Each structure stands twice: as C-alpha cells, then as structure tokens.
Coordinates of C-alpha atoms in Angstrom, one line a residue:
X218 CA -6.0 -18.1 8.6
X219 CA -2.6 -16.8 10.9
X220 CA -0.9 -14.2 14.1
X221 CA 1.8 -10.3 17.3
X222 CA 0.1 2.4 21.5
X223 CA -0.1 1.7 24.8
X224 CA -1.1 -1.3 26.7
X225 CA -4.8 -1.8 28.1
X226 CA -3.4 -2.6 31.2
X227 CA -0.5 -4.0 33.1
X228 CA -0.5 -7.1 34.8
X229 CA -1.7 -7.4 38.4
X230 CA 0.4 -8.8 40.9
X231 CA -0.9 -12.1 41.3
X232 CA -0.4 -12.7 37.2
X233 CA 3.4 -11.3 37.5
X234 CA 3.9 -13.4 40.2
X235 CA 2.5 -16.4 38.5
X236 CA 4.4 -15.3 35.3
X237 CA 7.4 -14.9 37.9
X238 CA 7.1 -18.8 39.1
X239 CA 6.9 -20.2 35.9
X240 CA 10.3 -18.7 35.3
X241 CA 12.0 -19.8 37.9
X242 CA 10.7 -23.3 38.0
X243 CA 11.8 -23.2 34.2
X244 CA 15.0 -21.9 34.9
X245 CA 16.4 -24.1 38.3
X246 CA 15.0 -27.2 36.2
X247 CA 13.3 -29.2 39.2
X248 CA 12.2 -32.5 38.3
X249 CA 9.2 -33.1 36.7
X250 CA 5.9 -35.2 39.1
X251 CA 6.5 -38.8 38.3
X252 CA 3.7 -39.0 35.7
X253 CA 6.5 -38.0 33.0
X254 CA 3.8 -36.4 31.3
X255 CA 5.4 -33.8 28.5
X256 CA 4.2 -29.9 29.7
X257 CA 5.4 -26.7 27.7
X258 CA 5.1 -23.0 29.1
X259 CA 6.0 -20.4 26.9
X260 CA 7.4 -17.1 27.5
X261 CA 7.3 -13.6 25.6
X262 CA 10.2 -12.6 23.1
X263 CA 12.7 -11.1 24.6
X264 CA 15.1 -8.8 22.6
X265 CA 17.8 -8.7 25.0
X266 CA 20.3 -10.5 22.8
X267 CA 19.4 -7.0 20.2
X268 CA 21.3 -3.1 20.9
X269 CA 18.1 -1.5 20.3
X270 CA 15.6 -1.1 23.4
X271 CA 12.8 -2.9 22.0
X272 CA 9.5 -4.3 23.7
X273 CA 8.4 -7.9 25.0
X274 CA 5.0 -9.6 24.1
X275 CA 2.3 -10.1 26.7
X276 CA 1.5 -13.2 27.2
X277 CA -1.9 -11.9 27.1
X278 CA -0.8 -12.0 23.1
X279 CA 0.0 -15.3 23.0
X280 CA -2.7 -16.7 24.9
X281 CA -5.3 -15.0 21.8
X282 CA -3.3 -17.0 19.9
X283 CA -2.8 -19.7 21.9
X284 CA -4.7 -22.5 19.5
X285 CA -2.8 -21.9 16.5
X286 CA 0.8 -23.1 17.7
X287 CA 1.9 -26.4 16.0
X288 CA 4.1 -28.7 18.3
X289 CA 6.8 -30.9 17.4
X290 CA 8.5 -33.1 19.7
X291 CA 11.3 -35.5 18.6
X292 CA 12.9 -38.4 20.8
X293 CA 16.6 -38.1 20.2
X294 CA 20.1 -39.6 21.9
X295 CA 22.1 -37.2 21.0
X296 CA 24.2 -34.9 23.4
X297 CA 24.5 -32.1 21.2
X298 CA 20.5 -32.4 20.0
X299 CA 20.2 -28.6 21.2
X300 CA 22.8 -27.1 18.6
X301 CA 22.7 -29.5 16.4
X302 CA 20.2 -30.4 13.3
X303 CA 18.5 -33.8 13.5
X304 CA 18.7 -36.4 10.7
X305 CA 18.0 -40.0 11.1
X306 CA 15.7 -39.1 14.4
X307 CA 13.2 -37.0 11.8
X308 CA 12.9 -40.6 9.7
X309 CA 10.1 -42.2 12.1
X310 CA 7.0 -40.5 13.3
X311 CA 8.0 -37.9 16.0
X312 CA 6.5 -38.3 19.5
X313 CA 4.5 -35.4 19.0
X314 CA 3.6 -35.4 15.5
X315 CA 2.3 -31.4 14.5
X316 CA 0.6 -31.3 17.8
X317 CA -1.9 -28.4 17.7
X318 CA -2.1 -26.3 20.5
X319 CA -5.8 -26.2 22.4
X320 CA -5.1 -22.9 24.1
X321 CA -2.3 -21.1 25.6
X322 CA -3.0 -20.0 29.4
X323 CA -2.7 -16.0 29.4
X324 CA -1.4 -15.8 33.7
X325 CA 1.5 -18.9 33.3
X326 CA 2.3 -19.4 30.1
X327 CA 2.0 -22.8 29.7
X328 CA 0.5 -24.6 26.4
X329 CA -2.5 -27.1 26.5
X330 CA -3.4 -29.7 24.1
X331 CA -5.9 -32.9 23.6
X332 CA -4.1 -36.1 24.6
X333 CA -1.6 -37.1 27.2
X334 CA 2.0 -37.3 25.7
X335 CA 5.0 -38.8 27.9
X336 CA 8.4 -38.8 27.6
X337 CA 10.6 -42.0 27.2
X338 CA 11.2 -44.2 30.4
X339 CA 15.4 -44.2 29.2
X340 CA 16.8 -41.7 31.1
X341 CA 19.5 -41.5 28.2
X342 CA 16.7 -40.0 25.6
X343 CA 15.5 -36.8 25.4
X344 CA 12.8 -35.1 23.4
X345 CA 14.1 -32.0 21.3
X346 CA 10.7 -29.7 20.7
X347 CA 10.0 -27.4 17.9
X348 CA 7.5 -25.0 17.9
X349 CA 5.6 -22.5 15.5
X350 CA 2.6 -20.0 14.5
X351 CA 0.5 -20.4 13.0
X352 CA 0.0 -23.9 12.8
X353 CA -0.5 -25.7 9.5
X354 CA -1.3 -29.5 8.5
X355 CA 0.8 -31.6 7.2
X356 CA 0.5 -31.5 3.3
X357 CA 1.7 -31.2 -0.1
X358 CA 0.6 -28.0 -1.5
X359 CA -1.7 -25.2 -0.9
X360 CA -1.0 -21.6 0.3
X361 CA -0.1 -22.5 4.1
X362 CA 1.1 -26.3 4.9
X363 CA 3.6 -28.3 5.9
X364 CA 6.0 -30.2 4.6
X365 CA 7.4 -33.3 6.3
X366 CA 10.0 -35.6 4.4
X367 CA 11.3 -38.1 6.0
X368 CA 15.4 -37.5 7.4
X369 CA 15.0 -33.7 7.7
X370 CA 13.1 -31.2 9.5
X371 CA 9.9 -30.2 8.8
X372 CA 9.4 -27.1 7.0
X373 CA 6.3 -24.3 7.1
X374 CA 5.6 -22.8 3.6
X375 CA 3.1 -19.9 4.3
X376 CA 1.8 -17.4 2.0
X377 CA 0.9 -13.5 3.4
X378 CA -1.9 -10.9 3.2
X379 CA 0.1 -8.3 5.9
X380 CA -2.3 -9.5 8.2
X381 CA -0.4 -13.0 9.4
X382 CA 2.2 -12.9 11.8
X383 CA 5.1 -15.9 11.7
X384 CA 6.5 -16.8 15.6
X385 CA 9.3 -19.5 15.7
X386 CA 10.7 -21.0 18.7
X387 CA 14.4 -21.6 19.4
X388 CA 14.1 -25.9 20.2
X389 CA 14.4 -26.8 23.5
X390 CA 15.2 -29.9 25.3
X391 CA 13.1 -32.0 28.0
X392 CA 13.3 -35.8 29.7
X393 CA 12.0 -37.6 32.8
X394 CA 14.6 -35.6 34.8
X395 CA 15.3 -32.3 32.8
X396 CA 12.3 -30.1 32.5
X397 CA 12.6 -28.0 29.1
X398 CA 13.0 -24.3 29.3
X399 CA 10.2 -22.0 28.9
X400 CA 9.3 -21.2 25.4
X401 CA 10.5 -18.1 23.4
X402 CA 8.7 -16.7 20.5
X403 CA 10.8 -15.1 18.3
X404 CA 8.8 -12.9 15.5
X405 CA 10.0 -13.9 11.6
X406 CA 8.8 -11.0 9.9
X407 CA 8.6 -7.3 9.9
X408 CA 6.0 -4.6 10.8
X409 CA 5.2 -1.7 9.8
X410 CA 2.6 1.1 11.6
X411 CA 1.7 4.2 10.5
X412 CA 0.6 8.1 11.9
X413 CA -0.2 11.0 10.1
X414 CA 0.6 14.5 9.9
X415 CA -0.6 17.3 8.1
X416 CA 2.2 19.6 8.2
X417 CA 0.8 22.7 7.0
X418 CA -3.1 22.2 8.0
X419 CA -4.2 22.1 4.2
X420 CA -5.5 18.7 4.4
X421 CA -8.8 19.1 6.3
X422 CA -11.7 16.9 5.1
X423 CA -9.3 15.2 3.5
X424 CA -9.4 11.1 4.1
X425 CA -7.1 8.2 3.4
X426 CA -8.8 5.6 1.9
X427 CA -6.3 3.1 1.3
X428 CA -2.6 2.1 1.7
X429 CA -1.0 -0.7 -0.5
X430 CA 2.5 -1.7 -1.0
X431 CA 3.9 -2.3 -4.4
X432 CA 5.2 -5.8 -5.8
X433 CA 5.4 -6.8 -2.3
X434 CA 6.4 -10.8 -2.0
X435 CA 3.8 -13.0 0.1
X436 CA 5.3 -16.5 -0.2
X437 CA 8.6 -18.0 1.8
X438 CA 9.0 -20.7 4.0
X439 CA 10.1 -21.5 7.2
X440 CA 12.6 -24.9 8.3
X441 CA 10.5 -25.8 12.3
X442 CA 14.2 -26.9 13.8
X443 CA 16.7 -24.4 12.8
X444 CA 14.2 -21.0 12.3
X445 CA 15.7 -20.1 9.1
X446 CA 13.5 -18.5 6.0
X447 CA 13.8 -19.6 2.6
X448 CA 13.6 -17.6 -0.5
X449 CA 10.8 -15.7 -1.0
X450 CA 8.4 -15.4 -4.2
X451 CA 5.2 -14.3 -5.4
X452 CA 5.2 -10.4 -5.5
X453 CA 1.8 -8.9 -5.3
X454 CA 0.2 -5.1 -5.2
X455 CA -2.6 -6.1 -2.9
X456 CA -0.9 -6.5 0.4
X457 CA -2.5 -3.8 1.8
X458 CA -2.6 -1.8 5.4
X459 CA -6.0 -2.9 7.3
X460 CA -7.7 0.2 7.3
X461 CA -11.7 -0.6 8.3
X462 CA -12.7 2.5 6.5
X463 CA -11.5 6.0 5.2
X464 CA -9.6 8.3 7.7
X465 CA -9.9 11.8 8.1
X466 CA -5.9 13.3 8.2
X467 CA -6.0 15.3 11.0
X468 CA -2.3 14.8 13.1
X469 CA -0.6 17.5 13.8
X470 CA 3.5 17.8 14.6
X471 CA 2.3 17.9 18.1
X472 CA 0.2 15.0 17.9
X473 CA 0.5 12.7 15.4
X474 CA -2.6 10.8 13.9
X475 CA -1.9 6.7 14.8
X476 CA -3.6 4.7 12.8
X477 CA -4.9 1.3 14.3
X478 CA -3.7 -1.9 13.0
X479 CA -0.2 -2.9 11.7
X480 CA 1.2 -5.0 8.4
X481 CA 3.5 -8.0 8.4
X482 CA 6.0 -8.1 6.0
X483 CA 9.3 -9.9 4.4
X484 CA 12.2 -8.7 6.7
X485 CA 15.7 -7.4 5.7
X486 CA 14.4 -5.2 2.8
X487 CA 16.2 -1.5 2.8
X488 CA 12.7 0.0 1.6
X489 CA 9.4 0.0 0.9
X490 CA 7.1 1.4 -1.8
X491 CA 3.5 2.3 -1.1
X492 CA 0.6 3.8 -2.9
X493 CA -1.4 5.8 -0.9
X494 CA -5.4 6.7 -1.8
X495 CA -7.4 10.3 -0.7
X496 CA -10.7 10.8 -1.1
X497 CA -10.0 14.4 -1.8
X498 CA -6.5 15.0 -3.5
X499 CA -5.9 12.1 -5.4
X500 CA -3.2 9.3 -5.3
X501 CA 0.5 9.2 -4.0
X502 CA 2.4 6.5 -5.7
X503 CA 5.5 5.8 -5.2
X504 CA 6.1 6.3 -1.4
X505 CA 9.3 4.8 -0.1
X506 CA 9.9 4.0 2.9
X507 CA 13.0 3.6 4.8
X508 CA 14.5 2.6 8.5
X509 CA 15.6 5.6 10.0
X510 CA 18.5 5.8 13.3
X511 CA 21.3 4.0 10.7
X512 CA 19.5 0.8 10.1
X513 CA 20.2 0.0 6.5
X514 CA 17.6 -3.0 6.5
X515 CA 14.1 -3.3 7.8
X516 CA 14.9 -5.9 10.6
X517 CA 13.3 -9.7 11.3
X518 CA 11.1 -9.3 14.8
X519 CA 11.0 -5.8 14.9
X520 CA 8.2 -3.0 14.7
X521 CA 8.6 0.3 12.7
X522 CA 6.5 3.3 13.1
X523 CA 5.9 5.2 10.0
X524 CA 5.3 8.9 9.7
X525 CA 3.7 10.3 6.7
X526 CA 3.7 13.6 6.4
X527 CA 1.6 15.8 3.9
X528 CA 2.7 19.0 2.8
X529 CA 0.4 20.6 -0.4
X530 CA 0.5 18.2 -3.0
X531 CA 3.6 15.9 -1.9
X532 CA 2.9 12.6 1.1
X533 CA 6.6 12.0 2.3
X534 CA 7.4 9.2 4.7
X535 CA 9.9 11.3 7.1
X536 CA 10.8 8.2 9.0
X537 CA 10.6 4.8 10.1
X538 CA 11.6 4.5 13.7
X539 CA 11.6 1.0 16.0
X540 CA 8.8 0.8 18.1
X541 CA 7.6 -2.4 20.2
X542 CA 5.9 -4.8 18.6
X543 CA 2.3 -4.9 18.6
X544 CA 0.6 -8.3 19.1
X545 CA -3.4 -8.8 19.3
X546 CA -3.9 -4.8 19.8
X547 CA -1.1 -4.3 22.5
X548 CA 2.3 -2.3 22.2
X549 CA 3.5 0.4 23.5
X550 CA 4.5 4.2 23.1
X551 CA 7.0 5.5 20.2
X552 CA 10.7 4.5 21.0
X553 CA 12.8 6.9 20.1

C-alpha cells in the first residue's frame, strides 16, 4: 500500500562517484541538452540543518521505492515561486499532473517515468515541482488519496498501519536554462525500533509475541507544496510492531536483543504506550515510552531505538535514544 543495524554494504567507488556527479551537476546548475526535456534526480535526507548527528538514506532505499513517488510539476511566473505558495497557477491542470514515478535509479539518483514531459519554450517560466511517497490517485475519499481543488495545492490524506512510511520533498525549481536541484526526501513521521534485555536472566524460554500501541492515531494529511501535516484522527489499538513470529528474549546488558523491523508513527508526541504479549509470563500493558537525551517530543524524520528491559515480573522501557533511520532494511549502529 506505502514506504524508509548496520548497512549490507557501502557503496563502491564507481556508485559514490556517480552519486558524486549527480551532485555537482545539480549544484553548478549547467544547462540542460537542448531537448528541454524535464529530468529529476533525487538525493538522500540530509539532517544537517538538525543538532543531533543523525544518518542519511541510501539511495539504495529510495530506489526500492522508487515507483511509488507522485510528481507534481507546476508552470509558474513568479520570482518568488520557491518560498512562496502558489494560487491561481494550481487553477489549470499542472504540467505534470500526479506523475507516478516508474523507478528510481539506485547509482545516480535520478527519477524515471512513462512519457516525455518538457518545459516551456518562455524563458521567463519556470516549473515549481512537488514531490511525495507514497504516491496516491487523485480522488475524493478512501484511506490513501489525493485531493486536488482547484486554486490551492494539492494535499495527501493517508491512513497508517506502522508499516507506511511518508517522504516529502522541499519544491524545487527548473526551466530551459536552470536545471532544478537534486531532490531531498525529508521523512514526515516518526520511528520507533526496539531490543531486548533480560536484566536478571529470569526470562529464558520466554517469547514476545506481540507489541501493539494503545489509541494510537493512523489518519492525517499532508499539503504536496508546503510539507505541512494536518490534524490527525482516528485512534486505533492495532498499530502494531511487525514481528513475523514469537521471539525468544534472550539480550543481555552486553548485547542487547535487536529486533528486525521498525513502526511509523505520528511525530511530536512526548510518549508512547504499548502493550506487550509473552508466551510465558503474561501481558505488560501500559508501557510508556519516552525520548531520552532531553528531547521532550518524539521528533518528525527521526529514528528512536527502544530498550525494554525485563526484570521479574515488571517490562520497563529504559530509553529511547536517536538512531539513523532505517529505510528498506538499512540503518546503522546505535547513536549514542
């Protein structure tokens, strides 16, 4: 339906250097081959603009998700079309109308798609691009969509299971002469990871079987030109951690037990509650879950790692540190 340890492998030279062109073709803005044809490379998020040392995604990530990125490209006169919201320009039929990706290419970043689109001949026009994940059609209701009214932007209304992740891309501008800069992804959502420990080795034999959050909201939206997330609604007990099967507790202080897979949730909350399931000592309901390192707020694009700890009876969540973002089954280690 949607889509973001240690990596599998680093990139060989000939992909960093490919990766490394991209960028500085992007970045000194030489002019585009005379065909005018509109071309898009994107880029991993960057968190350079954050304090905390956080990761960047591979575009390895983006490329397994590189046919589910929704395109919008809209012809505009304006000088200030980059900081600016759009009005009368959304009224007609964008250029590229929710263009869906084909396939993103994993050593240069750029985006594919069926069809040819070009800019305008007019020098004076430019095209101002808005881009998402996942992609959704156009439409007027349903649990993932979009809606498109006619003098503002478009806006994604999505509906989570902790599974889907939600990538938006700051707008960027392009023309006949002025190439567009390579495309950011910026994550809209939080996750969560988890490791085990059994702090006093009384939990042997003992398995988890399941990990839900309570009254945890699934819906929101998000407005495709400016990035910013509506309200969100629908609370539900069955967003749940994707565990394929029962898991033995055996992490130790030394060596904590990770736990493959992650869960996407709303951002900016100051906690979480969980349930968690044993085959062997019953339930814990009622785990909360903060950030730890003085973060009041679970944060919008980043990562926590979550330590559960068991001790006789009790399952405490000691902490919830950053950690880079997973994406597609790569990440790195702990950050502390």
């Amino acid at each position: 339906m949607f889509v973001n340890g240690i990596y599998k492998g680093m990139y060989s030279a000939v992909r960093a250097m490919a990766v490394c062109l991209l960028f500085c073709a992007c970045s000194e803005r030489e002019p585009l081959l005379p065909d005018g044809l509109i071309r898009l490379g994107a880029r991993p998020e960057s968190h350079a603009r954050t304090l905390t040392r956080t990761s960047v995604n591979d575009l390895a990530g983006l490329a397994a998700v590189g046919d589910r990125v929704g395109v919008y490209g809209v012809v505009t006169e304006r000088a200030d079309a980059l900081y600016a919201t759009l009005t009368t320009e959304w009224e007609t039929a964008p250029l590229m109308n929710n263009v869906r990706t084909t396939r993103i290419d994993a050593a240069t970043g750029m985006l594919f798609w069926d069809g040819d689109y070009a800019y305008p001949a007019d020098d004076g026009r430019k095209v101002k691009f808005c881009v998402y994940h996942p992609y959704a059609p156009v439409d007027a209701g349903g649990d993932n969509y979009v809606e498109a009214a006619a003098g503002r932007s478009p806006v994604l209304h999505f509906k989570l299971t902790g599974e889907e992740d939600v990538m938006w891309v700051r707008p960027v501008l392009g023309s006949r002469k002025q190439p567009p800069s390579a495309l950011l992804f910026e994550h809209k959502l939080t996750q969560l990871r988890f490791q085990l420990i059994d702090d006093e080795g009384e939990f042997e034999g003992v398995r988890v079987t399941s990990l839900t959050f309570d009254e945890a909201n699934t819906a929101s939206t998000l407005n495709l030109e400016t990035g910013e997330l509506g309200g969100w609604s629908a609370p539900s007990d069955a967003v749940a951690f994707p565990l394929k099967a029962p898991v033995a507790i055996t992490g130790t202080v030394e060596t904590p037990q990770v736990l493959a897979g992650e869960v996407m949730l709303q951002p900016e909350q100051p906690v979480f509650r969980l349930t968690l399931k044993t085959d062997g000592r019953g339930d814990y309901p009622g785990i909360e879950i903060r950030p730890s390192g003085g973060e009041t707020t679970f944060t919008a694009g980043r990562s926590y790692m979550v330590t559960l700890r068991f001790r006789g009876r009790t399952a405490v969540a000691v902490s919830a540190k950053v950690t880079p973002w997973m994406m597609d089954g790569y990440g790195e280690g702990i950050v502390e």
